[in-house]
Short mmCIF file of C-alpha atoms and ligand atoms in Angstrom, two decimals:
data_model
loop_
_atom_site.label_atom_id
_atom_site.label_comp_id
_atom_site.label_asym_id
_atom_site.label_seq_id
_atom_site.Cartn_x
_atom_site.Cartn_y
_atom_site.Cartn_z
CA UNK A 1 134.06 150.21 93.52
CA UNK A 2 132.57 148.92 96.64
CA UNK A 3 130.80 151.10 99.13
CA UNK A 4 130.10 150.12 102.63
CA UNK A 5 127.34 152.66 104.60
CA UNK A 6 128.60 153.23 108.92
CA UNK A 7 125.49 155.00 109.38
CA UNK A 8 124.51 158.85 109.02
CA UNK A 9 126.68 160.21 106.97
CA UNK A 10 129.60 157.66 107.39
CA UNK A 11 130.84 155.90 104.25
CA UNK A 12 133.70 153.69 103.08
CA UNK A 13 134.76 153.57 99.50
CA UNK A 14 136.81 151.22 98.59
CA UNK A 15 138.43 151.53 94.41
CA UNK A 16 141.60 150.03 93.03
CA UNK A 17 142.65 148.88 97.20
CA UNK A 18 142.82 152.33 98.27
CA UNK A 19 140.32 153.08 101.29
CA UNK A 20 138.68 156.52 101.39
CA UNK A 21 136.15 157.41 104.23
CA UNK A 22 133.79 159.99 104.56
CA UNK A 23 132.83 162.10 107.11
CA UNK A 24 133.90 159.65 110.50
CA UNK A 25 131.05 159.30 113.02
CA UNK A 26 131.39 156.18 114.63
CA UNK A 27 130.37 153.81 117.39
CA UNK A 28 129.71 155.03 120.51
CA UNK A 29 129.47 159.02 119.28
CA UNK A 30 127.16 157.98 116.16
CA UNK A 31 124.55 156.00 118.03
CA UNK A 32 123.71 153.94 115.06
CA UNK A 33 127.36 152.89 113.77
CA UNK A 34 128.15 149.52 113.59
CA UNK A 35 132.31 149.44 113.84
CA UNK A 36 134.25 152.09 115.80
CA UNK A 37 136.75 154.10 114.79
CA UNK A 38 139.54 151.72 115.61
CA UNK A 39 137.86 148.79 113.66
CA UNK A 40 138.59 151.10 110.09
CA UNK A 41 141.68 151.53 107.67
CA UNK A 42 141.61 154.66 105.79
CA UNK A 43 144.33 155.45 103.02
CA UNK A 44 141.84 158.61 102.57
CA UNK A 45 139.21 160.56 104.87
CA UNK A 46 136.59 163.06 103.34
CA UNK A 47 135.53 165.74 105.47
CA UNK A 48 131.92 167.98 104.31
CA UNK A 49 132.50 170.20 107.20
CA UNK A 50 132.86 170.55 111.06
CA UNK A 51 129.88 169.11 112.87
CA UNK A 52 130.61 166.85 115.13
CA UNK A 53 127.76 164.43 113.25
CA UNK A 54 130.79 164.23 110.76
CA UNK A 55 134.02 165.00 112.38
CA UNK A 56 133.38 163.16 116.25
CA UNK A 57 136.38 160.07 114.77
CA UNK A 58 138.28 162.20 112.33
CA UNK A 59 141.21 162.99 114.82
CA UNK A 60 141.40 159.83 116.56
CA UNK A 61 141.18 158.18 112.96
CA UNK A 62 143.28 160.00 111.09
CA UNK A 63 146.33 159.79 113.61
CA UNK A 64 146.01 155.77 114.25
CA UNK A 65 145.54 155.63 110.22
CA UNK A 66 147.90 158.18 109.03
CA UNK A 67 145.38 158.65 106.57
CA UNK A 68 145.42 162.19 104.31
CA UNK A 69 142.72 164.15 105.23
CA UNK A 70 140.87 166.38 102.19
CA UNK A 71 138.90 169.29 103.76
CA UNK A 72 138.83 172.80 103.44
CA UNK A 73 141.22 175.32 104.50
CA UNK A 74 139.86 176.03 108.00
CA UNK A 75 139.35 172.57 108.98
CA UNK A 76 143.12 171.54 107.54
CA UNK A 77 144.09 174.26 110.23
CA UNK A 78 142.11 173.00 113.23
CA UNK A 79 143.23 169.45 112.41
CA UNK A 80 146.81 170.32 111.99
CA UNK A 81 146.48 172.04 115.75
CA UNK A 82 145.17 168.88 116.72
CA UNK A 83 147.98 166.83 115.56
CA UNK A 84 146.95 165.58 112.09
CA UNK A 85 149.74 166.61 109.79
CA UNK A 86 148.44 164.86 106.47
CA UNK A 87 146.04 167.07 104.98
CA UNK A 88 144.89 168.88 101.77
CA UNK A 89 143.00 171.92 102.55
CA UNK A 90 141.45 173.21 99.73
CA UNK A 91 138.23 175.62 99.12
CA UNK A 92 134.89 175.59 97.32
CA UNK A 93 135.30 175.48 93.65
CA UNK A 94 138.44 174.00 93.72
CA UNK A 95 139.85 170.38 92.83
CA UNK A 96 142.70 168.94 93.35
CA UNK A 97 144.69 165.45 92.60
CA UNK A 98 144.70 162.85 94.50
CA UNK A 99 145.64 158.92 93.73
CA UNK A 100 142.81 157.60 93.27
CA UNK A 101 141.51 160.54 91.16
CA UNK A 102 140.32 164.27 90.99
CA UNK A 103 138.30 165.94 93.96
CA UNK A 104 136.62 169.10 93.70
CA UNK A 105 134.61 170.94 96.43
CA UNK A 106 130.88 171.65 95.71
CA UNK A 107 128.54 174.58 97.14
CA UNK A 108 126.63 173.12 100.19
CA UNK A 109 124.13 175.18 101.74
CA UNK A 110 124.12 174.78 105.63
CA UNK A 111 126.37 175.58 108.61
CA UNK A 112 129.54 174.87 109.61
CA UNK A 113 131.69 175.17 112.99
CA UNK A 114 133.88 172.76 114.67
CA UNK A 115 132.70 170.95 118.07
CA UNK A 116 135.08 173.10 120.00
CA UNK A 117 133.80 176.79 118.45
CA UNK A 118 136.61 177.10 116.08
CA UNK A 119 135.21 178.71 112.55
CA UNK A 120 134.99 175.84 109.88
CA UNK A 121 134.72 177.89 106.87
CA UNK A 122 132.14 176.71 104.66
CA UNK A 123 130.80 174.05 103.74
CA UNK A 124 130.53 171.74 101.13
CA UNK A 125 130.47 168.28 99.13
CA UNK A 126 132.33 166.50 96.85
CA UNK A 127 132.43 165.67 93.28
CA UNK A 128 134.96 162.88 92.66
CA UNK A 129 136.20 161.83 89.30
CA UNK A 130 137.72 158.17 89.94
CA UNK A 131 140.52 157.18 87.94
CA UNK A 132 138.58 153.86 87.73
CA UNK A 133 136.02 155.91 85.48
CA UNK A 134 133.34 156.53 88.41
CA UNK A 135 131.71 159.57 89.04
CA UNK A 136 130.57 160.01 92.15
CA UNK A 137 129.12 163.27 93.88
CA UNK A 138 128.42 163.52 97.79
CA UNK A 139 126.21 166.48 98.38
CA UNK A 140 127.32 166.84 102.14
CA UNK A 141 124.91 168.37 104.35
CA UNK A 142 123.16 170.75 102.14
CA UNK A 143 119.71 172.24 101.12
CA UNK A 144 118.41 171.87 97.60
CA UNK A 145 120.58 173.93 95.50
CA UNK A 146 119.77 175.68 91.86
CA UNK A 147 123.63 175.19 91.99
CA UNK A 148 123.47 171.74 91.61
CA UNK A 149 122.45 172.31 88.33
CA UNK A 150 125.95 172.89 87.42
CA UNK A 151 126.73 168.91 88.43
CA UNK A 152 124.39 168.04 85.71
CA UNK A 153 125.34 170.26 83.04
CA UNK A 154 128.41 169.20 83.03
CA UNK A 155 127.70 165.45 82.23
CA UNK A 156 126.17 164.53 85.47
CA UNK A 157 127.28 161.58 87.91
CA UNK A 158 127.17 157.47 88.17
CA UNK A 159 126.43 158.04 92.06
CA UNK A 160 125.12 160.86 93.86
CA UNK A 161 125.75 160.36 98.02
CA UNK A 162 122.29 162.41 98.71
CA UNK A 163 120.92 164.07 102.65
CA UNK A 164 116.54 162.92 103.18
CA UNK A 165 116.60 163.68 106.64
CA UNK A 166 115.15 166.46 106.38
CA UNK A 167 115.31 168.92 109.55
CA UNK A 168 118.98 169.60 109.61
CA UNK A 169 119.28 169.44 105.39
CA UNK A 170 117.03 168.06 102.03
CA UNK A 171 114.56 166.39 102.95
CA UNK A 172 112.84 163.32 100.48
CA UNK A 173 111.33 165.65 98.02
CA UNK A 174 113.96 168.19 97.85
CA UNK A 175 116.52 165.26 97.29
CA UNK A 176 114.19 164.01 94.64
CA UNK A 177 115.25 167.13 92.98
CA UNK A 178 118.62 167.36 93.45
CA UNK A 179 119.08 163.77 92.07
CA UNK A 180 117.52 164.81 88.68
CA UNK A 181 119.47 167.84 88.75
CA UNK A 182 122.94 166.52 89.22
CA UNK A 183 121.79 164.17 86.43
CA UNK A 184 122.29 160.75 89.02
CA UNK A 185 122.55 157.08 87.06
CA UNK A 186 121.71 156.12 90.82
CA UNK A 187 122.08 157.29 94.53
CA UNK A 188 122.26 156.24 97.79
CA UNK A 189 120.50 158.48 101.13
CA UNK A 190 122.05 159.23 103.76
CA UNK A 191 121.60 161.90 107.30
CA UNK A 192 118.37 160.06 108.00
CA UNK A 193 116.88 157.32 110.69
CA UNK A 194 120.22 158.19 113.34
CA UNK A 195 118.16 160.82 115.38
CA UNK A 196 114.27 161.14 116.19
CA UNK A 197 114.21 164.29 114.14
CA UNK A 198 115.79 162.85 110.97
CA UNK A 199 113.37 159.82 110.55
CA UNK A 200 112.16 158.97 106.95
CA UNK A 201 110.88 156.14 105.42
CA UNK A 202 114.27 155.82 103.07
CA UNK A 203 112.40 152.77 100.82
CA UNK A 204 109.30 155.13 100.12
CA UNK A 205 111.42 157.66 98.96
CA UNK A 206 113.44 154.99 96.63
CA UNK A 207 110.80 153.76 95.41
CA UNK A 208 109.16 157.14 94.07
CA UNK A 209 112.92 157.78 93.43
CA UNK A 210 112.31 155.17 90.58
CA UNK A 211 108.50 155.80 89.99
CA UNK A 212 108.95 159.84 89.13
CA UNK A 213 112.82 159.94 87.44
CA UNK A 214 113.92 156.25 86.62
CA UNK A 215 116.56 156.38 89.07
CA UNK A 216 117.53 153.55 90.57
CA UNK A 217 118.23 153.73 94.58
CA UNK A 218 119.86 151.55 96.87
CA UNK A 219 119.09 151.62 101.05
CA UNK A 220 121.91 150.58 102.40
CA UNK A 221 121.20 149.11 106.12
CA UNK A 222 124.20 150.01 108.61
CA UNK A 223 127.31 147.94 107.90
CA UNK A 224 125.87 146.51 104.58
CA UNK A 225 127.76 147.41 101.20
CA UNK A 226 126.91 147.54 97.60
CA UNK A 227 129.57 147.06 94.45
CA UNK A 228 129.13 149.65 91.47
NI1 LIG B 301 125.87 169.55 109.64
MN1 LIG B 302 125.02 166.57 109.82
#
């Protein structure tokens, strides 16, 4: 499994040649992204919800890519009036499967409506059981959670895709938390250093990451990819 950070909250996941990506926010919208949204393949894109921090590429990439989108219900609706066909809208609590494995929508605590006004529904993250035998949970834009809880009970995750911007969701400490919680062999931050409101030192809070739970962390710089 190779995973390739675009910035924010803008991933690539690459198992088994299929492409997923999550939540599109590219160059010029996201002003940290390295690639825009013409420079990607997606077989796959993840949606958390409908800010347009997550959703500014998803039309334009999803129609050039033909790519399936897996959202929620509202945002399968908006996207469908937008002209994306391909898409699996399901709700919190609920999985479905997919080809390169089972995806089930987590509890998120934050906001959600699309950049136009339309309701988004709520929102959410992902918890992602790869057929390749990676578990891998991404939190989404979220508070700290006692529902989180649940991810570790349940055997807990290889990866945990964790918010330590703080402002707009968990900050450092809170995501400290959550990444004992969901019971995370590792985890990589995101939702920090693209605005002047979500800067944090991202190696400080790996390295107490390490020093407080024994989890291992890795900062991904913008384009830069790491192999699990
Ligand atoms: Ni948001
Ligand atoms: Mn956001």
């Amino acid at each position: 499994m190779n995973i390739t950070w675009y910035g924010h909250s803008t991933f690539g996941i690459e198992v088994d040649g299929v492409k997923l990506v999550v939540d599109p926010f590219l160059k010029p919208n996201n002003p940290v992204a390295p690639v825009t949204a013409a420079q990607l393949d997606a077989d796959f894109i993840l949606v958390t919800h409908g800010h347009g921090d997550h959703v500014a590429d998803l039309v334009a990439l999803a129609k050039r890519t033909g790519a399936l989108v897996i959202c929620n219900f509202e945002i399968s609706n908006w996207l469908g009036a937008h002209g994306v066909e391909k898409t699996a809208g399901l709700n919190t609590g609920g999985s479905g499967v997919f080809p390169f494995g089972r995806v089930k929508l987590t509890i998120a605590h934050h906001s959600s409506s699309l950049p136009d006004g339309t309701y988004a529904g709520n929102p959410y993250g992902f918890l992602i059981n790869f057929n390749d035998g990676h578990d891998v949970y991404i939190a989404g834009d979220t508070a700290l959670t006692y529902d989180m809880k649940l991810i570790g009970d349940v055997g807990g995750v290889d990866l945990a895709i964790l918010p330590i911007g703080d402002f707009y969701t968990m900050g450092p400490n809170d995501a400290l938390i959550a990444a004992q919680w969901v019971k995370a062999k590792h985890v990589i931050p995101c939702h920090y250093n693209t605005f002047p409101p979500i800067e944090v030192d991202a190696s400080a809070f790996a390295k107490q990451l390490m020093r407080e739970a024994g989890i291992d962390c890795t900062i991904l710089g913008v384009g830069e990819s790491v192999s699990l």
